[in-house]
PDB file of C-alpha atoms in Angstrom:
ATOM      1  CA  MET A  22    -119.185 -13.712 -10.038  1.00 84.00           C
ATOM      2  CA  SER A  23    -121.439 -10.806 -10.955  1.00 93.00           C
ATOM      3  CA  LYS A  24    -124.932 -11.769 -12.078  1.00 98.00           C
ATOM      4  CA  LYS A  25    -126.733  -9.143 -14.130  1.00 99.00           C
ATOM      5  CA  THR A  26    -130.089  -8.754 -12.402  1.00 99.00           C
ATOM      6  CA  LEU A  27    -133.340  -7.032 -13.332  1.00 99.00           C
ATOM      7  CA  VAL A  28    -135.241  -5.754 -10.306  1.00 99.00           C
ATOM      8  CA  LEU A  29    -138.828  -5.575 -11.548  1.00 99.00           C
ATOM      9  CA  GLY A  30    -140.942  -3.341  -9.347  1.00 99.00           C
ATOM     10  CA  ALA A  31    -138.019  -1.178  -8.210  1.00 99.00           C
ATOM     11  CA  SER A  32    -138.895   1.675  -5.867  1.00 98.00           C
ATOM     12  CA  PRO A  33    -137.021   4.787  -4.699  1.00 98.00           C
ATOM     13  CA  THR A  34    -138.647   4.413  -1.258  1.00 98.00           C
ATOM     14  CA  PRO A  35    -136.016   3.180   1.243  1.00 98.00           C
ATOM     15  CA  VAL A  36    -138.471   1.100   3.316  1.00 98.00           C
ATOM     16  CA  ARG A  37    -139.506  -1.000   0.281  1.00 98.00           C
ATOM     17  CA  TYR A  38    -137.860  -4.381  -0.191  1.00 98.00           C
ATOM     18  CA  ALA A  39    -137.254  -3.659  -3.886  1.00 99.00           C
ATOM     19  CA  TYR A  40    -135.156  -0.636  -2.861  1.00 99.00           C
ATOM     20  CA  LYS A  41    -133.235  -2.759  -0.370  1.00 99.00           C
ATOM     21  CA  ALA A  42    -132.664  -5.405  -3.048  1.00 99.00           C
ATOM     22  CA  VAL A  43    -131.069  -2.895  -5.425  1.00 99.00           C
ATOM     23  CA  LYS A  44    -128.772  -1.638  -2.656  1.00 98.00           C
ATOM     24  CA  ARG A  45    -127.833  -5.138  -1.507  1.00 98.00           C
ATOM     25  CA  LEU A  46    -127.242  -6.439  -5.047  1.00 99.00           C
ATOM     26  CA  LEU A  47    -124.895  -3.507  -5.668  1.00 98.00           C
ATOM     27  CA  SER A  48    -123.077  -4.112  -2.379  1.00 97.00           C
ATOM     28  CA  TYR A  49    -122.425  -7.707  -3.478  1.00 97.00           C
ATOM     29  CA  GLY A  50    -121.034  -6.511  -6.817  1.00 97.00           C
ATOM     30  CA  HIS A  51    -123.913  -7.440  -9.108  1.00 98.00           C
ATOM     31  CA  GLU A  52    -124.891  -5.357 -12.126  1.00 98.00           C
ATOM     32  CA  VAL A  53    -128.448  -4.078 -11.632  1.00 99.00           C
ATOM     33  CA  VAL A  54    -131.136  -2.906 -14.038  1.00 99.00           C
ATOM     34  CA  ALA A  55    -134.191  -1.455 -12.281  1.00 99.00           C
ATOM     35  CA  ILE A  56    -137.668  -1.059 -13.756  1.00 99.00           C
ATOM     36  CA  GLY A  57    -140.386   0.633 -11.730  1.00 98.00           C
ATOM     37  CA  LYS A  58    -143.423   2.861 -12.060  1.00 96.00           C
ATOM     38  CA  VAL A  59    -141.501   6.090 -11.378  1.00 97.00           C
ATOM     39  CA  GLU A  60    -138.186   7.282 -12.756  1.00 98.00           C
ATOM     40  CA  ALA A  61    -135.675   7.833  -9.964  1.00 98.00           C
ATOM     41  CA  GLU A  62    -132.225   6.723  -8.818  1.00 98.00           C
ATOM     42  CA  ILE A  63    -130.907   4.356  -6.198  1.00 98.00           C
ATOM     43  CA  ASP A  64    -127.209   5.077  -5.812  1.00 96.00           C
ATOM     44  CA  SER A  65    -125.765   4.626  -9.320  1.00 94.00           C
ATOM     45  CA  VAL A  66    -128.817   2.776 -10.688  1.00 98.00           C
ATOM     46  CA  LYS A  67    -131.495   4.655 -12.605  1.00 99.00           C
ATOM     47  CA  ILE A  68    -135.008   3.315 -12.183  1.00 99.00           C
ATOM     48  CA  ILE A  69    -136.588   3.356 -15.625  1.00 99.00           C
ATOM     49  CA  LYS A  70    -140.207   2.859 -16.656  1.00 98.00           C
ATOM     50  CA  GLU A  71    -139.748   1.400 -20.136  1.00 98.00           C
ATOM     51  CA  LYS A  72    -139.007  -2.162 -21.140  1.00 98.00           C
ATOM     52  CA  ILE A  73    -135.513  -2.347 -22.615  1.00 98.00           C
ATOM     53  CA  ASP A  74    -133.377  -5.097 -24.071  1.00 98.00           C
ATOM     54  CA  ILE A  75    -130.999  -6.493 -21.440  1.00 98.00           C
ATOM     55  CA  PRO A  76    -128.335  -8.721 -23.011  1.00 98.00           C
ATOM     56  CA  ASP A  77    -126.811 -11.498 -20.887  1.00 97.00           C
ATOM     57  CA  LEU A  78    -129.429 -11.176 -18.160  1.00 99.00           C
ATOM     58  CA  HIS A  79    -128.933 -13.728 -15.405  1.00 99.00           C
ATOM     59  CA  THR A  80    -131.812 -13.078 -13.002  1.00 99.00           C
ATOM     60  CA  VAL A  81    -135.182 -11.364 -12.841  1.00 99.00           C
ATOM     61  CA  THR A  82    -136.074 -10.691  -9.220  1.00 99.00           C
ATOM     62  CA  MET A  83    -139.772  -9.942  -8.900  1.00 99.00           C
ATOM     63  CA  TYR A  84    -141.238  -7.304  -6.608  1.00 99.00           C
ATOM     64  CA  LEU A  85    -144.630  -6.918  -8.309  1.00 98.00           C
ATOM     65  CA  ASN A  86    -147.788  -8.768  -7.339  1.00 98.00           C
ATOM     66  CA  SER A  87    -149.223 -11.122  -9.954  1.00 96.00           C
ATOM     67  CA  GLU A  88    -151.754  -8.619 -11.360  1.00 96.00           C
ATOM     68  CA  LYS A  89    -149.089  -5.966 -11.935  1.00 98.00           C
ATOM     69  CA  GLN A  90    -146.864  -8.525 -13.691  1.00 98.00           C
ATOM     70  CA  GLU A  91    -149.321  -9.066 -16.546  1.00 97.00           C
ATOM     71  CA  PRO A  92    -147.849  -6.410 -18.919  1.00 97.00           C
ATOM     72  CA  TYR A  93    -144.367  -7.899 -18.404  1.00 98.00           C
ATOM     73  CA  LEU A  94    -144.988 -11.621 -18.983  1.00 98.00           C
ATOM     74  CA  ASP A  95    -143.900 -11.815 -22.632  1.00 98.00           C
ATOM     75  CA  TYR A  96    -141.113  -9.305 -22.014  1.00 99.00           C
ATOM     76  CA  ILE A  97    -139.600 -11.409 -19.227  1.00 99.00           C
ATOM     77  CA  ILE A  98    -139.652 -14.575 -21.333  1.00 99.00           C
ATOM     78  CA  GLU A  99    -138.156 -12.731 -24.333  1.00 98.00           C
ATOM     79  CA  LEU A 100    -135.261 -11.518 -22.152  1.00 98.00           C
ATOM     80  CA  LYS A 101    -134.282 -15.182 -21.639  1.00 98.00           C
ATOM     81  CA  PRO A 102    -132.970 -14.873 -18.083  1.00 99.00           C
ATOM     82  CA  LYS A 103    -131.409 -17.933 -16.496  1.00 99.00           C
ATOM     83  CA  ARG A 104    -133.808 -17.648 -13.564  1.00 99.00           C
ATOM     84  CA  ILE A 105    -136.723 -15.772 -12.041  1.00 99.00           C
ATOM     85  CA  ILE A 106    -136.933 -15.215  -8.297  1.00 99.00           C
ATOM     86  CA  PHE A 107    -140.448 -14.709  -6.956  1.00 99.00           C
ATOM     87  CA  ASN A 108    -139.958 -12.768  -3.735  1.00 99.00           C
ATOM     88  CA  PRO A 109    -142.671 -13.099  -1.045  1.00 98.00           C
ATOM     89  CA  GLY A 110    -146.038 -11.904  -2.354  1.00 97.00           C
ATOM     90  CA  SER A 111    -145.033 -11.990  -6.021  1.00 98.00           C
ATOM     91  CA  PHE A 112    -145.639 -15.616  -7.062  1.00 98.00           C
ATOM     92  CA  ASN A 113    -147.467 -15.957 -10.379  1.00 98.00           C
ATOM     93  CA  SER A 114    -148.397 -19.449 -11.586  1.00 98.00           C
ATOM     94  CA  LYS A 115    -148.925 -18.235 -15.167  1.00 98.00           C
ATOM     95  CA  LEU A 116    -145.417 -16.769 -15.356  1.00 98.00           C
ATOM     96  CA  GLU A 117    -143.997 -19.837 -13.623  1.00 98.00           C
ATOM     97  CA  LYS A 118    -145.477 -22.083 -16.315  1.00 98.00           C
ATOM     98  CA  LEU A 119    -144.266 -19.828 -19.150  1.00 98.00           C
ATOM     99  CA  ALA A 120    -140.793 -19.696 -17.628  1.00 99.00           C
ATOM    100  CA  ARG A 121    -140.471 -23.435 -17.058  1.00 98.00           C
ATOM    101  CA  THR A 122    -141.666 -24.104 -20.623  1.00 98.00           C
ATOM    102  CA  ALA A 123    -138.936 -21.725 -21.851  1.00 98.00           C
ATOM    103  CA  GLY A 124    -136.292 -23.522 -19.769  1.00 99.00           C
ATOM    104  CA  ILE A 125    -135.971 -20.736 -17.184  1.00 99.00           C
ATOM    105  CA  GLU A 126    -135.311 -21.735 -13.578  1.00 99.00           C
ATOM    106  CA  VAL A 127    -138.025 -20.557 -11.164  1.00 99.00           C
ATOM    107  CA  LEU A 128    -137.463 -19.949  -7.457  1.00 99.00           C
ATOM    108  CA  GLU A 129    -139.843 -18.855  -4.711  1.00 98.00           C
ATOM    109  CA  ASP A 130    -137.376 -17.230  -2.367  1.00 98.00           C
ATOM    110  CA  CYS A 131    -136.151 -13.926  -0.964  1.00 99.00           C
ATOM    111  CA  THR A 132    -133.369 -12.164  -2.830  1.00 99.00           C
ATOM    112  CA  LEU A 133    -132.161 -10.422   0.331  1.00 98.00           C
ATOM    113  CA  VAL A 134    -131.847 -13.696   2.246  1.00 98.00           C
ATOM    114  CA  MET A 135    -130.244 -15.452  -0.725  1.00 98.00           C
ATOM    115  CA  LEU A 136    -127.577 -12.742  -0.934  1.00 98.00           C
ATOM    116  CA  ASP A 137    -126.835 -12.787   2.789  1.00 96.00           C
ATOM    117  CA  THR A 138    -126.575 -16.587   2.925  1.00 97.00           C
ATOM    118  CA  ASP A 139    -124.389 -16.814  -0.198  1.00 95.00           C
ATOM    119  CA  ASP A 140    -127.131 -18.657  -2.130  1.00 96.00           C
ATOM    120  CA  TYR A 141    -127.508 -16.028  -4.848  1.00 97.00           C
TER     121      TYR A 141
END
């Protein structure tokens, strides 16, 4: 089943894990929205800079460190995803608390590993 996923911190640089996550999510058939600091494309996915409404969002997968997440905290909660995945180096206790209070599942995990082990 496809899970609409927001990759926050998306990058057009192939060595970055956020780039690899977009590619891998697509290869597993998931719909991807990518927000990053530069506009670019990864395959069929446009990386955008602005915050947009994303109906029926299943997952936010985080590739920003906690300081860079600050402008997105309210936005993420307002999107009402079913879960947030904090990839290595992105854990944010403030966002975790906000998410849990809003009934959003929080995971500290690796999106790439989750996909490859069928845990996504």
